[in-house]
PDB file of C-alpha atoms in Angstrom:
ATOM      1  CA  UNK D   1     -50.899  59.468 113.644  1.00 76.00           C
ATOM      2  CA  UNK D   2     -50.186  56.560 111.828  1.00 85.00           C
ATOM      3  CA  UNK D   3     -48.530  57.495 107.823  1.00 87.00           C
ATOM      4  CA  UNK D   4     -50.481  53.994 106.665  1.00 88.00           C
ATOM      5  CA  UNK D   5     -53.675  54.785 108.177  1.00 88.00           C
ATOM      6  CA  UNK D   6     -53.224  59.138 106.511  1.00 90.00           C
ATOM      7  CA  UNK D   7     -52.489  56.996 102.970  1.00 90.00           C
ATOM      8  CA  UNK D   8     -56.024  55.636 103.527  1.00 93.00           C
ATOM      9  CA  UNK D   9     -57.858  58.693 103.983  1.00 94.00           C
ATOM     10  CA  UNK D  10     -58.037  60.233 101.038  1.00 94.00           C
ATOM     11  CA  UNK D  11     -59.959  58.943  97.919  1.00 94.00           C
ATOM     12  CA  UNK D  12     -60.174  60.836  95.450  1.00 93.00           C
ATOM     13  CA  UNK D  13     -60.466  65.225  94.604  1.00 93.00           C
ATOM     14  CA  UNK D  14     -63.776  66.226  93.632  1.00 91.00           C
ATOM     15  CA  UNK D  15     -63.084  68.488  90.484  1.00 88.00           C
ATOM     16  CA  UNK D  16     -66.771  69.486  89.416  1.00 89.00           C
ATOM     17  CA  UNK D  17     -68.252  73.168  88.532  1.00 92.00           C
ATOM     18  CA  UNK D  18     -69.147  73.895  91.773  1.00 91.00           C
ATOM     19  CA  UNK D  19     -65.795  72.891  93.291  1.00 88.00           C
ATOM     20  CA  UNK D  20     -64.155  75.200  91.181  1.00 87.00           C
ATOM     21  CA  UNK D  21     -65.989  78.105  92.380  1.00 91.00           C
ATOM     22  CA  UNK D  22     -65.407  77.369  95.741  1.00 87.00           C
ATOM     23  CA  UNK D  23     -61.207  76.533  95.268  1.00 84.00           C
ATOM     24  CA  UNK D  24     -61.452  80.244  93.310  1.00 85.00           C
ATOM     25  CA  UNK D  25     -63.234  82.012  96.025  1.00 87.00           C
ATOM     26  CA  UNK D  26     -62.492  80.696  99.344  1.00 86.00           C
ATOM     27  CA  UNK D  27     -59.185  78.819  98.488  1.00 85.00           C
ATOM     28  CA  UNK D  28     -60.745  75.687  99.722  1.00 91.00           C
ATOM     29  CA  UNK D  29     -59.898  72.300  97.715  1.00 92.00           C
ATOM     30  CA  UNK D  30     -62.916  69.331  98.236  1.00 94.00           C
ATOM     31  CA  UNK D  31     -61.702  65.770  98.644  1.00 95.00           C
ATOM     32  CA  UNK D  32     -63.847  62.394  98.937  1.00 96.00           C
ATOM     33  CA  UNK D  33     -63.016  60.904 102.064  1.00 96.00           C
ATOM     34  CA  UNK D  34     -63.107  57.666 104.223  1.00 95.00           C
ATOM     35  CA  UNK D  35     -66.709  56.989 106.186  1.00 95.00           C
ATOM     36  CA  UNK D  36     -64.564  56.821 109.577  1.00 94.00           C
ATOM     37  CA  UNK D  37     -62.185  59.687 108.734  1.00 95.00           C
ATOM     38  CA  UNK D  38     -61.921  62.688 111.112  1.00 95.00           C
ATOM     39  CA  UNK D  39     -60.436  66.581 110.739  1.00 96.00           C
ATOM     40  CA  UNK D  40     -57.392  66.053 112.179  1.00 95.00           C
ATOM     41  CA  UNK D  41     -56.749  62.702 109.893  1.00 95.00           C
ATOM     42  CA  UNK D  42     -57.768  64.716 106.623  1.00 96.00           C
ATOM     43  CA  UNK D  43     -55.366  67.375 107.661  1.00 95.00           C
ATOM     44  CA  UNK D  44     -52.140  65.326 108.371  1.00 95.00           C
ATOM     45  CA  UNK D  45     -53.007  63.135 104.903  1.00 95.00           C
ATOM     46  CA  UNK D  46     -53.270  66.612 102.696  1.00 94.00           C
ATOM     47  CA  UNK D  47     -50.525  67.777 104.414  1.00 93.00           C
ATOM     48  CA  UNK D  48     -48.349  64.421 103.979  1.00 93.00           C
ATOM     49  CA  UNK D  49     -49.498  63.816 100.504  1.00 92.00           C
ATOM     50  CA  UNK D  50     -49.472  67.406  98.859  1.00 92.00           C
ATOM     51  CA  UNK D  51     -47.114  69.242 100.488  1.00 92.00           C
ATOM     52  CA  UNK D  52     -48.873  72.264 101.855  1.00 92.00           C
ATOM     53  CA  UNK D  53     -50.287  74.073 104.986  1.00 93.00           C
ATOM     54  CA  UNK D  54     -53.715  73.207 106.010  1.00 94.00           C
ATOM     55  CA  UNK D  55     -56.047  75.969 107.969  1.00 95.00           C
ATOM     56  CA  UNK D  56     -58.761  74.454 108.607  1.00 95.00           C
ATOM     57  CA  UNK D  57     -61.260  71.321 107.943  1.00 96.00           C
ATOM     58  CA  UNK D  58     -64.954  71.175 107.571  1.00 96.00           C
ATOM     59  CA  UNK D  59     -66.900  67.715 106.820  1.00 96.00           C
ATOM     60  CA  UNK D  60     -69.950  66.885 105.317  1.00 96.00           C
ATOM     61  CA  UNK D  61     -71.992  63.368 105.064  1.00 97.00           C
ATOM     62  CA  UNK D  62     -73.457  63.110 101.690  1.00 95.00           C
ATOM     63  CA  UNK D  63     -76.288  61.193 101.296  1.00 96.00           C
ATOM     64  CA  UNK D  64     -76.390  58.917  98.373  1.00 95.00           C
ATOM     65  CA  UNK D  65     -79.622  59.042  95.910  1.00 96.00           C
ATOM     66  CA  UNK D  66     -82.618  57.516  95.228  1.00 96.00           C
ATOM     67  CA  UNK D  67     -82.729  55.695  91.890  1.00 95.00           C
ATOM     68  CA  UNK D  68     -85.323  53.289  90.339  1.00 94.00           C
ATOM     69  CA  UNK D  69     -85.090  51.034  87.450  1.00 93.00           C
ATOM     70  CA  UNK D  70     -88.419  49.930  86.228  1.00 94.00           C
ATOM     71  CA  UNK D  71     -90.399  48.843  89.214  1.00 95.00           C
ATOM     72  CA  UNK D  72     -87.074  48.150  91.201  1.00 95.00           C
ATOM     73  CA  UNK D  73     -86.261  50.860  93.708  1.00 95.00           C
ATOM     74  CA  UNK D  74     -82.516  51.239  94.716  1.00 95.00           C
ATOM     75  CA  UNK D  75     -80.433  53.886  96.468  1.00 95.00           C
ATOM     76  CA  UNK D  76     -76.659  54.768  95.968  1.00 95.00           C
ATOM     77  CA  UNK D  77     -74.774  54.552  98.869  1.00 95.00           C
ATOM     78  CA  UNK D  78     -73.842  57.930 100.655  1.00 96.00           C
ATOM     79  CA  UNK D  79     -70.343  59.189 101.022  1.00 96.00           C
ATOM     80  CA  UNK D  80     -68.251  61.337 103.000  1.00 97.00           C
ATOM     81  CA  UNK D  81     -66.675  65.043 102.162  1.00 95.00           C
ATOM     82  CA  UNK D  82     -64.284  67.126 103.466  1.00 96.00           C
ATOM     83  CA  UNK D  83     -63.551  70.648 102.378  1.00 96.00           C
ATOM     84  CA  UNK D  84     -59.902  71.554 103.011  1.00 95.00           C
ATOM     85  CA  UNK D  85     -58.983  75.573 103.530  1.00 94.00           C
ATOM     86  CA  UNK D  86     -55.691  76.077 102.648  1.00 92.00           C
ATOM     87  CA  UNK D  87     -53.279  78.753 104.359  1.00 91.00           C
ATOM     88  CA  UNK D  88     -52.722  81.957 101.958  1.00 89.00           C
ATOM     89  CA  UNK D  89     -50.595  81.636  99.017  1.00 85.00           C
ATOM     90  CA  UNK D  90     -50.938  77.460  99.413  1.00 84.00           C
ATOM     91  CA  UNK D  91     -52.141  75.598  96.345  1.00 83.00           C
ATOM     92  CA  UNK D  92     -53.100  71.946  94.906  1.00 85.00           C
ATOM     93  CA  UNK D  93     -53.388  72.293  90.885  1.00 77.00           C
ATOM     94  CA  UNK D  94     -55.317  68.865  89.997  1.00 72.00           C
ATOM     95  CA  UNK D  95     -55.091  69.784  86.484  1.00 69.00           C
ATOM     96  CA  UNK D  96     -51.301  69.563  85.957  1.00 67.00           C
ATOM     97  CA  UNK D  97     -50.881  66.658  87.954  1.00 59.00           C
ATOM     98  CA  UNK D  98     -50.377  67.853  91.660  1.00 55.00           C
ATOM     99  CA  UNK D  99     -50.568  64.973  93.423  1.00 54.00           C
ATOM    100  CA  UNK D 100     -52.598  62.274  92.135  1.00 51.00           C
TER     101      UNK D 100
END
């Protein structure tokens, strides 16, 4: 794969509550990805960028919301997700600058 096109790939970690829980429990870090990105582009990028061993790679399509102001109805545009599992003993720490 190309090292330009894996720069591309990621956009940015997505450090909420509920991505928290889920880097605790199943040692599984979330990232906001390109539309057009696949697993195997995801894993070479976190692997590139962070230093670590990737397991595995799941992806999700989020689909953006429904929003109105006043009579005008709009919609946020939707966004892709991919939910990195990390090999035992492997970890990104956001918080003290890991990587971004």
């Amino acid at each position: 794969m190309n090292e330009e096109r894996l720069l591309q790939v990621l956009m940015a970690p997505q450090i909420s509550e509920k991505a928290t829980f889920i880097a605790d429990k199943h040692e599984q870090v979330i990232f906001r990805v390109a539309p057009d990105a696949t697993k195997a582009e995801v894993k070479g990028a976190v692997e590139l960028l962070f230093k670590v061993s990737v397991e595995s790679v799941q992806m999700a399509n989020v689909k953006g919301k429904k929003k109105r102001f006043g009579r005008v109805a709009g919609r946020r545009s939707g966004w892709k997700k991919a939910f990195v599992c990390l090999k035992p003993g492997q970890e990104i720490n956001f918080v003290d600058g890991g990587g971004f």
